[in-house]
Short mmCIF file of C-alpha atoms in Angstrom, two decimals:
data_model
loop_
_atom_site.label_atom_id
_atom_site.label_comp_id
_atom_site.label_asym_id
_atom_site.label_seq_id
_atom_site.Cartn_x
_atom_site.Cartn_y
_atom_site.Cartn_z
CA UNK A 1 3.61 -70.02 -19.12
CA UNK A 2 1.10 -67.31 -20.02
CA UNK A 3 -1.75 -69.83 -19.99
CA UNK A 4 -0.74 -70.98 -16.53
CA UNK A 5 -0.73 -67.42 -15.21
CA UNK A 6 -4.18 -66.74 -16.71
CA UNK A 7 -5.52 -69.97 -15.21
CA UNK A 8 -4.13 -69.11 -11.76
CA UNK A 9 -5.61 -65.60 -12.00
CA UNK A 10 -9.06 -66.98 -12.87
CA UNK A 11 -8.92 -69.46 -9.99
CA UNK A 12 -7.82 -66.70 -7.60
CA UNK A 13 -10.57 -64.36 -8.78
CA UNK A 14 -13.22 -67.06 -8.43
CA UNK A 15 -12.00 -67.93 -4.94
CA UNK A 16 -11.95 -64.28 -3.90
CA UNK A 17 -15.51 -63.72 -5.14
CA UNK A 18 -16.69 -66.88 -3.40
CA UNK A 19 -14.92 -65.83 -0.22
CA UNK A 20 -16.64 -62.41 -0.28
CA UNK A 21 -19.99 -64.07 -0.80
CA UNK A 22 -19.50 -66.25 2.23
CA UNK A 23 -18.32 -63.30 4.28
CA UNK A 24 -21.05 -60.83 3.21
CA UNK A 25 -24.19 -62.90 2.75
CA UNK A 26 -26.12 -64.30 5.69
CA UNK A 27 -29.51 -65.85 6.37
CA UNK A 28 -31.44 -64.26 9.20
CA UNK A 29 -34.86 -64.47 10.85
CA UNK A 30 -36.90 -61.39 11.73
CA UNK A 31 -39.99 -61.80 13.91
CA UNK A 32 -42.08 -59.91 16.39
CA UNK A 33 -45.57 -58.57 16.98
CA UNK A 34 -47.87 -55.80 15.80
CA UNK A 35 -49.54 -53.71 18.48
CA UNK A 36 -52.65 -51.76 17.46
CA UNK A 37 -53.03 -48.88 19.91
CA UNK A 38 -56.48 -47.78 18.70
CA UNK A 39 -59.33 -48.48 21.10
CA UNK A 40 -61.79 -51.10 19.89
CA UNK A 41 -59.34 -52.57 17.38
CA UNK A 42 -59.86 -56.16 16.27
CA UNK A 43 -57.27 -58.31 18.06
CA UNK A 44 -57.53 -60.99 15.36
CA UNK A 45 -57.03 -58.58 12.47
CA UNK A 46 -54.51 -59.71 9.86
CA UNK A 47 -51.75 -57.31 8.82
CA UNK A 48 -49.52 -57.49 5.76
CA UNK A 49 -45.79 -57.03 6.42
CA UNK A 50 -43.18 -56.63 3.72
CA UNK A 51 -39.41 -56.53 4.01
CA UNK A 52 -37.47 -54.31 1.61
CA UNK A 53 -33.80 -53.72 1.05
CA UNK A 54 -31.95 -50.70 -0.31
CA UNK A 55 -29.00 -51.83 -2.37
CA UNK A 56 -25.80 -50.12 -1.32
CA UNK A 57 -24.48 -49.36 -4.80
CA UNK A 58 -27.57 -48.60 -6.92
CA UNK A 59 -29.89 -47.35 -4.18
CA UNK A 60 -32.64 -49.51 -5.68
CA UNK A 61 -35.45 -50.57 -3.34
CA UNK A 62 -36.32 -54.26 -3.69
CA UNK A 63 -38.96 -56.33 -1.90
CA UNK A 64 -37.22 -59.44 -0.57
CA UNK A 65 -39.80 -61.07 1.68
CA UNK A 66 -43.38 -60.73 2.89
CA UNK A 67 -45.76 -62.32 5.34
CA UNK A 68 -49.03 -61.80 7.19
CA UNK A 69 -49.61 -61.73 10.91
CA UNK A 70 -51.25 -64.56 12.83
CA UNK A 71 -52.74 -63.33 16.11
CA UNK A 72 -50.59 -60.21 15.73
CA UNK A 73 -47.36 -62.26 15.44
CA UNK A 74 -45.13 -62.30 12.35
CA UNK A 75 -42.14 -64.31 11.16
CA UNK A 76 -39.76 -63.73 8.26
CA UNK A 77 -37.41 -66.72 8.07
CA UNK A 78 -34.36 -67.58 5.98
CA UNK A 79 -33.99 -64.01 4.74
CA UNK A 80 -30.89 -63.66 2.58
CA UNK A 81 -29.16 -60.34 3.25
CA UNK A 82 -25.89 -58.67 2.44
CA UNK A 83 -23.95 -56.61 4.96
CA UNK A 84 -23.81 -53.67 2.56
CA UNK A 85 -27.60 -53.47 2.15
CA UNK A 86 -30.10 -51.79 4.45
CA UNK A 87 -33.50 -53.14 5.39
CA UNK A 88 -36.85 -51.73 6.41
CA UNK A 89 -40.28 -53.15 7.14
CA UNK A 90 -43.61 -51.84 5.84
CA UNK A 91 -46.79 -52.79 7.72
CA UNK A 92 -50.13 -52.19 5.99
CA UNK A 93 -53.31 -51.33 7.90
CA UNK A 94 -56.49 -49.88 6.38
CA UNK A 95 -54.60 -48.24 3.54
CA UNK A 96 -51.94 -46.81 5.84
CA UNK A 97 -48.30 -47.81 5.53
CA UNK A 98 -46.24 -47.88 8.71
CA UNK A 99 -42.52 -47.83 7.91
CA UNK A 100 -39.93 -48.81 10.48
CA UNK A 101 -36.68 -46.93 10.81
CA UNK A 102 -33.98 -48.13 8.44
CA UNK A 103 -32.05 -51.01 9.93
CA UNK A 104 -28.43 -51.56 8.99
CA UNK A 105 -28.03 -55.18 7.93
CA UNK A 106 -24.64 -55.33 9.63
CA UNK A 107 -26.40 -54.75 12.95
CA UNK A 108 -28.95 -57.44 12.18
CA UNK A 109 -26.22 -59.97 11.53
CA UNK A 110 -24.21 -58.85 14.53
CA UNK A 111 -27.10 -59.34 16.95
CA UNK A 112 -28.00 -62.71 15.39
CA UNK A 113 -31.41 -62.61 17.06
CA UNK A 114 -34.29 -60.40 15.96
CA UNK A 115 -37.33 -62.12 17.44
CA UNK A 116 -38.77 -59.40 19.63
CA UNK A 117 -39.60 -56.51 17.30
CA UNK A 118 -42.70 -54.51 18.20
CA UNK A 119 -44.43 -52.51 15.46
CA UNK A 120 -46.94 -49.94 16.74
CA UNK A 121 -49.85 -49.09 14.45
CA UNK A 122 -53.17 -47.26 14.62
CA UNK A 123 -56.46 -47.63 12.81
CA UNK A 124 -57.49 -44.94 10.34
CA UNK A 125 -60.04 -42.17 10.69
CA UNK A 126 -61.09 -39.41 8.29
CA UNK A 127 -62.49 -37.06 10.92
CA UNK A 128 -60.44 -34.01 11.93
CA UNK A 129 -62.08 -33.68 15.34
CA UNK A 130 -58.94 -34.80 17.21
CA UNK A 131 -56.55 -32.45 15.36
CA UNK A 132 -55.61 -29.27 17.19
CA UNK A 133 -52.97 -26.54 16.92
CA UNK A 134 -51.18 -26.03 20.22
CA UNK A 135 -48.94 -23.24 18.92
CA UNK A 136 -49.10 -21.11 15.78
CA UNK A 137 -46.26 -18.68 15.08
CA UNK A 138 -45.73 -16.31 12.17
CA UNK A 139 -42.45 -14.44 11.75
CA UNK A 140 -41.75 -11.62 9.30
CA UNK A 141 -37.95 -11.76 9.03
CA UNK A 142 -37.57 -9.80 5.76
CA UNK A 143 -39.34 -6.72 4.45
CA UNK A 144 -38.59 -5.21 1.05
CA UNK A 145 -40.37 -1.89 0.59
CA UNK A 146 -38.58 -1.29 -2.71
CA UNK A 147 -40.23 -4.35 -4.25
CA UNK A 148 -43.33 -4.00 -2.05
CA UNK A 149 -43.14 -7.54 -0.63
CA UNK A 150 -42.36 -9.42 2.56
CA UNK A 151 -41.09 -12.87 3.47
CA UNK A 152 -43.12 -14.88 5.97
CA UNK A 153 -42.01 -17.88 8.03
CA UNK A 154 -44.58 -20.04 9.84
CA UNK A 155 -44.16 -22.68 12.53
CA UNK A 156 -47.11 -24.74 13.75
CA UNK A 157 -47.13 -27.30 16.54
CA UNK A 158 -49.99 -29.69 15.86
CA UNK A 159 -51.34 -32.53 18.00
CA UNK A 160 -53.55 -35.50 17.27
CA UNK A 161 -55.12 -36.08 20.68
CA UNK A 162 -56.99 -39.20 19.57
CA UNK A 163 -55.91 -42.83 19.25
CA UNK A 164 -56.31 -43.19 15.47
CA UNK A 165 -54.33 -41.93 12.49
CA UNK A 166 -56.05 -39.17 10.55
CA UNK A 167 -55.84 -39.33 6.77
CA UNK A 168 -58.31 -37.80 4.37
CA UNK A 169 -59.93 -40.06 1.79
CA UNK A 170 -58.53 -38.44 -1.35
CA UNK A 171 -60.43 -40.95 -3.53
CA UNK A 172 -63.81 -39.74 -2.20
CA UNK A 173 -65.54 -37.84 -5.06
CA UNK A 174 -67.42 -35.77 -2.46
CA UNK A 175 -64.23 -34.65 -0.74
CA UNK A 176 -64.14 -30.94 0.10
CA UNK A 177 -61.56 -28.61 1.57
CA UNK A 178 -63.22 -29.02 4.97
CA UNK A 179 -62.12 -32.68 4.96
CA UNK A 180 -58.44 -31.82 4.53
CA UNK A 181 -55.62 -30.79 6.84
CA UNK A 182 -55.58 -27.16 5.68
CA UNK A 183 -53.76 -23.91 6.41
CA UNK A 184 -54.71 -20.36 5.44
CA UNK A 185 -52.44 -17.95 3.57
CA UNK A 186 -53.06 -14.51 2.04
CA UNK A 187 -54.34 -14.47 -1.52
CA UNK A 188 -51.57 -13.87 -4.04
CA UNK A 189 -48.88 -15.63 -2.00
CA UNK A 190 -45.91 -17.11 -3.89
CA UNK A 191 -42.74 -19.17 -3.39
CA UNK A 192 -44.41 -21.53 -0.91
CA UNK A 193 -42.20 -24.11 0.81
CA UNK A 194 -43.55 -26.64 3.33
CA UNK A 195 -41.78 -29.18 5.53
CA UNK A 196 -42.84 -31.29 8.53
CA UNK A 197 -41.96 -34.32 10.62
CA UNK A 198 -45.19 -36.07 9.57
CA UNK A 199 -45.13 -39.31 7.56
CA UNK A 200 -44.72 -38.63 3.85
CA UNK A 201 -47.48 -36.94 1.85
CA UNK A 202 -48.07 -34.19 -0.69
CA UNK A 203 -48.72 -30.45 -0.54
CA UNK A 204 -51.83 -29.22 -2.34
CA UNK A 205 -51.88 -25.49 -3.05
CA UNK A 206 -55.11 -23.50 -3.31
CA UNK A 207 -55.62 -19.73 -3.80
CA UNK A 208 -56.15 -19.10 -0.08
CA UNK A 209 -53.59 -21.52 1.38
CA UNK A 210 -52.47 -25.12 1.21
CA UNK A 211 -53.51 -28.57 2.39
CA UNK A 212 -51.53 -31.69 3.28
CA UNK A 213 -52.34 -35.30 2.40
CA UNK A 214 -49.95 -36.63 5.07
CA UNK A 215 -51.30 -39.11 7.59
CA UNK A 216 -51.29 -37.79 11.17
CA UNK A 217 -50.76 -40.53 13.78
CA UNK A 218 -51.49 -39.77 17.45
CA UNK A 219 -48.85 -37.46 18.88
CA UNK A 220 -47.35 -34.02 18.37
CA UNK A 221 -45.77 -32.77 15.14
CA UNK A 222 -44.31 -29.58 13.70
CA UNK A 223 -45.02 -27.99 10.35
CA UNK A 224 -42.77 -25.25 9.02
CA UNK A 225 -43.57 -23.20 5.94
CA UNK A 226 -42.45 -20.03 4.21
CA UNK A 227 -43.84 -17.83 1.47
CA UNK A 228 -43.64 -14.37 -0.05
CA UNK A 229 -46.54 -11.90 -0.09
CA UNK A 230 -47.23 -8.50 -1.62
CA UNK A 231 -47.74 -5.44 0.60
CA UNK A 232 -50.85 -3.30 0.17
CA UNK A 233 -50.21 0.40 0.85
CA UNK A 234 -47.13 -0.56 2.90
CA UNK A 235 -49.13 -2.90 5.14
CA UNK A 236 -49.73 -6.64 5.31
CA UNK A 237 -53.28 -7.79 5.98
CA UNK A 238 -55.18 -11.07 5.72
CA UNK A 239 -57.64 -13.26 7.58
CA UNK A 240 -55.61 -15.84 9.50
CA UNK A 241 -57.97 -18.80 9.99
CA UNK A 242 -57.79 -21.53 12.63
CA UNK A 243 -59.99 -24.41 11.45
CA UNK A 244 -58.58 -26.56 14.28
CA UNK A 245 -58.26 -23.81 16.87
CA UNK A 246 -55.01 -22.59 18.43
CA UNK A 247 -53.99 -22.64 22.07
CA UNK A 248 -51.37 -19.95 21.52
CA UNK A 249 -50.67 -17.57 18.62
CA UNK A 250 -47.50 -15.53 18.27
CA UNK A 251 -46.72 -12.91 15.59
CA UNK A 252 -43.16 -11.58 15.25
CA UNK A 253 -42.23 -8.67 12.99
CA UNK A 254 -38.72 -7.49 12.12
CA UNK A 255 -39.57 -3.86 12.80
CA UNK A 256 -38.90 -2.38 16.28
CA UNK A 257 -41.55 0.31 15.72
CA UNK A 258 -43.93 -1.93 13.82
CA UNK A 259 -47.62 -2.29 14.60
CA UNK A 260 -49.37 -5.67 14.87
CA UNK A 261 -53.15 -5.62 15.16
CA UNK A 262 -55.66 -8.44 15.36
CA UNK A 263 -58.51 -9.63 17.52
CA UNK A 264 -57.26 -11.23 20.72
CA UNK A 265 -53.64 -10.13 20.21
CA UNK A 266 -51.68 -8.19 22.83
CA UNK A 267 -48.22 -6.65 22.55
CA UNK A 268 -45.39 -8.19 24.57
CA UNK A 269 -41.82 -7.11 25.16
CA UNK A 270 -39.64 -6.88 22.06
CA UNK A 271 -36.86 -9.42 21.64
CA UNK A 272 -33.53 -9.30 19.83
CA UNK A 273 -32.83 -12.01 17.24
CA UNK A 274 -29.32 -11.80 15.81
CA UNK A 275 -28.90 -8.05 15.35
CA UNK A 276 -32.57 -7.15 14.87
CA UNK A 277 -35.32 -6.21 17.31
CA UNK A 278 -38.70 -7.83 16.72
CA UNK A 279 -42.11 -6.45 17.61
CA UNK A 280 -44.25 -9.24 19.09
CA UNK A 281 -47.94 -9.80 19.76
CA UNK A 282 -49.54 -12.89 21.30
CA UNK A 283 -52.99 -14.33 21.79
CA UNK A 284 -54.42 -17.47 23.39
CA UNK A 285 -57.39 -19.83 23.28
CA UNK A 286 -58.67 -19.43 19.74
CA UNK A 287 -61.59 -21.78 19.16
CA UNK A 288 -62.03 -24.11 16.20
CA UNK A 289 -63.24 -22.17 13.18
CA UNK A 290 -62.09 -18.81 14.58
CA UNK A 291 -59.80 -16.32 12.84
CA UNK A 292 -57.69 -13.19 13.30
CA UNK A 293 -58.09 -10.16 11.05
CA UNK A 294 -54.35 -9.65 11.01
CA UNK A 295 -52.79 -6.32 10.07
CA UNK A 296 -49.09 -5.46 10.15
CA UNK A 297 -47.92 -1.91 9.41
CA UNK A 298 -45.36 0.81 10.24
CA UNK A 299 -42.52 -0.97 8.51
CA UNK A 300 -39.18 0.92 8.66
CA UNK A 301 -38.65 2.97 5.52
CA UNK A 302 -35.08 1.75 5.11
CA UNK A 303 -35.95 -1.94 5.38
CA UNK A 304 -34.94 -4.09 2.40
CA UNK A 305 -34.22 -7.71 1.50
#
């Protein structure tokens, strides 16, 4: 009797596994076109496209299919997928990787027809001439006179006004700081944190600031950063550089009687953020390569972190 029960259990288990396989696994076709938005691009250029999946349980990323475009068209046929996995496409162009948004496999199977995908790409350039800062804001939310330091929060709105993706050639042995997407900070800064909505890249710290290796496609992006700096005789001073210019600059200081000085800056009406009043100064139309000799002083004596 026991052997019969074991045999029935094995048959049931096998049937259940087979049933799940039939229910979860499907074969789909993904196709579409690649549109290069850069002027003067070669319409017959061949692009490499790879399909990856992220396994639901392990989180492992696995390449499951690949192809190349023919006259900008691509086809991935008989792709075996599981409803618990997620898929994404990677399109290669001149060393740049364009990653689509993650696509839930369940949605792919539900729609049953993915033959009209459009992947937008741009050619690459290493010139920074089309990069500009439309807004550059610095906020001093915390001042600790006991430890003689301040916390600084920066928010930059940056635009690539061209029709190509900027990315510095890190492999170039003659690469200099002037070839990088760079940002100035005061010497002796610490605890730097940087985030952005740019495609992925790395942060490279230098004594007078930081640089980003991220590609910058055409469009507008935001970069947010924070750091700590030491006060000098109860004031905060450094040369704030604008290698890509700045249409508008705004400095906010958590000190209602604080003083903000710098070339081109003018005081505006104080604003209240949470329970604190901020002193504000603004300036406009800073040219490429210009700078502000920034000085902040008259911090409240009772201010602390």
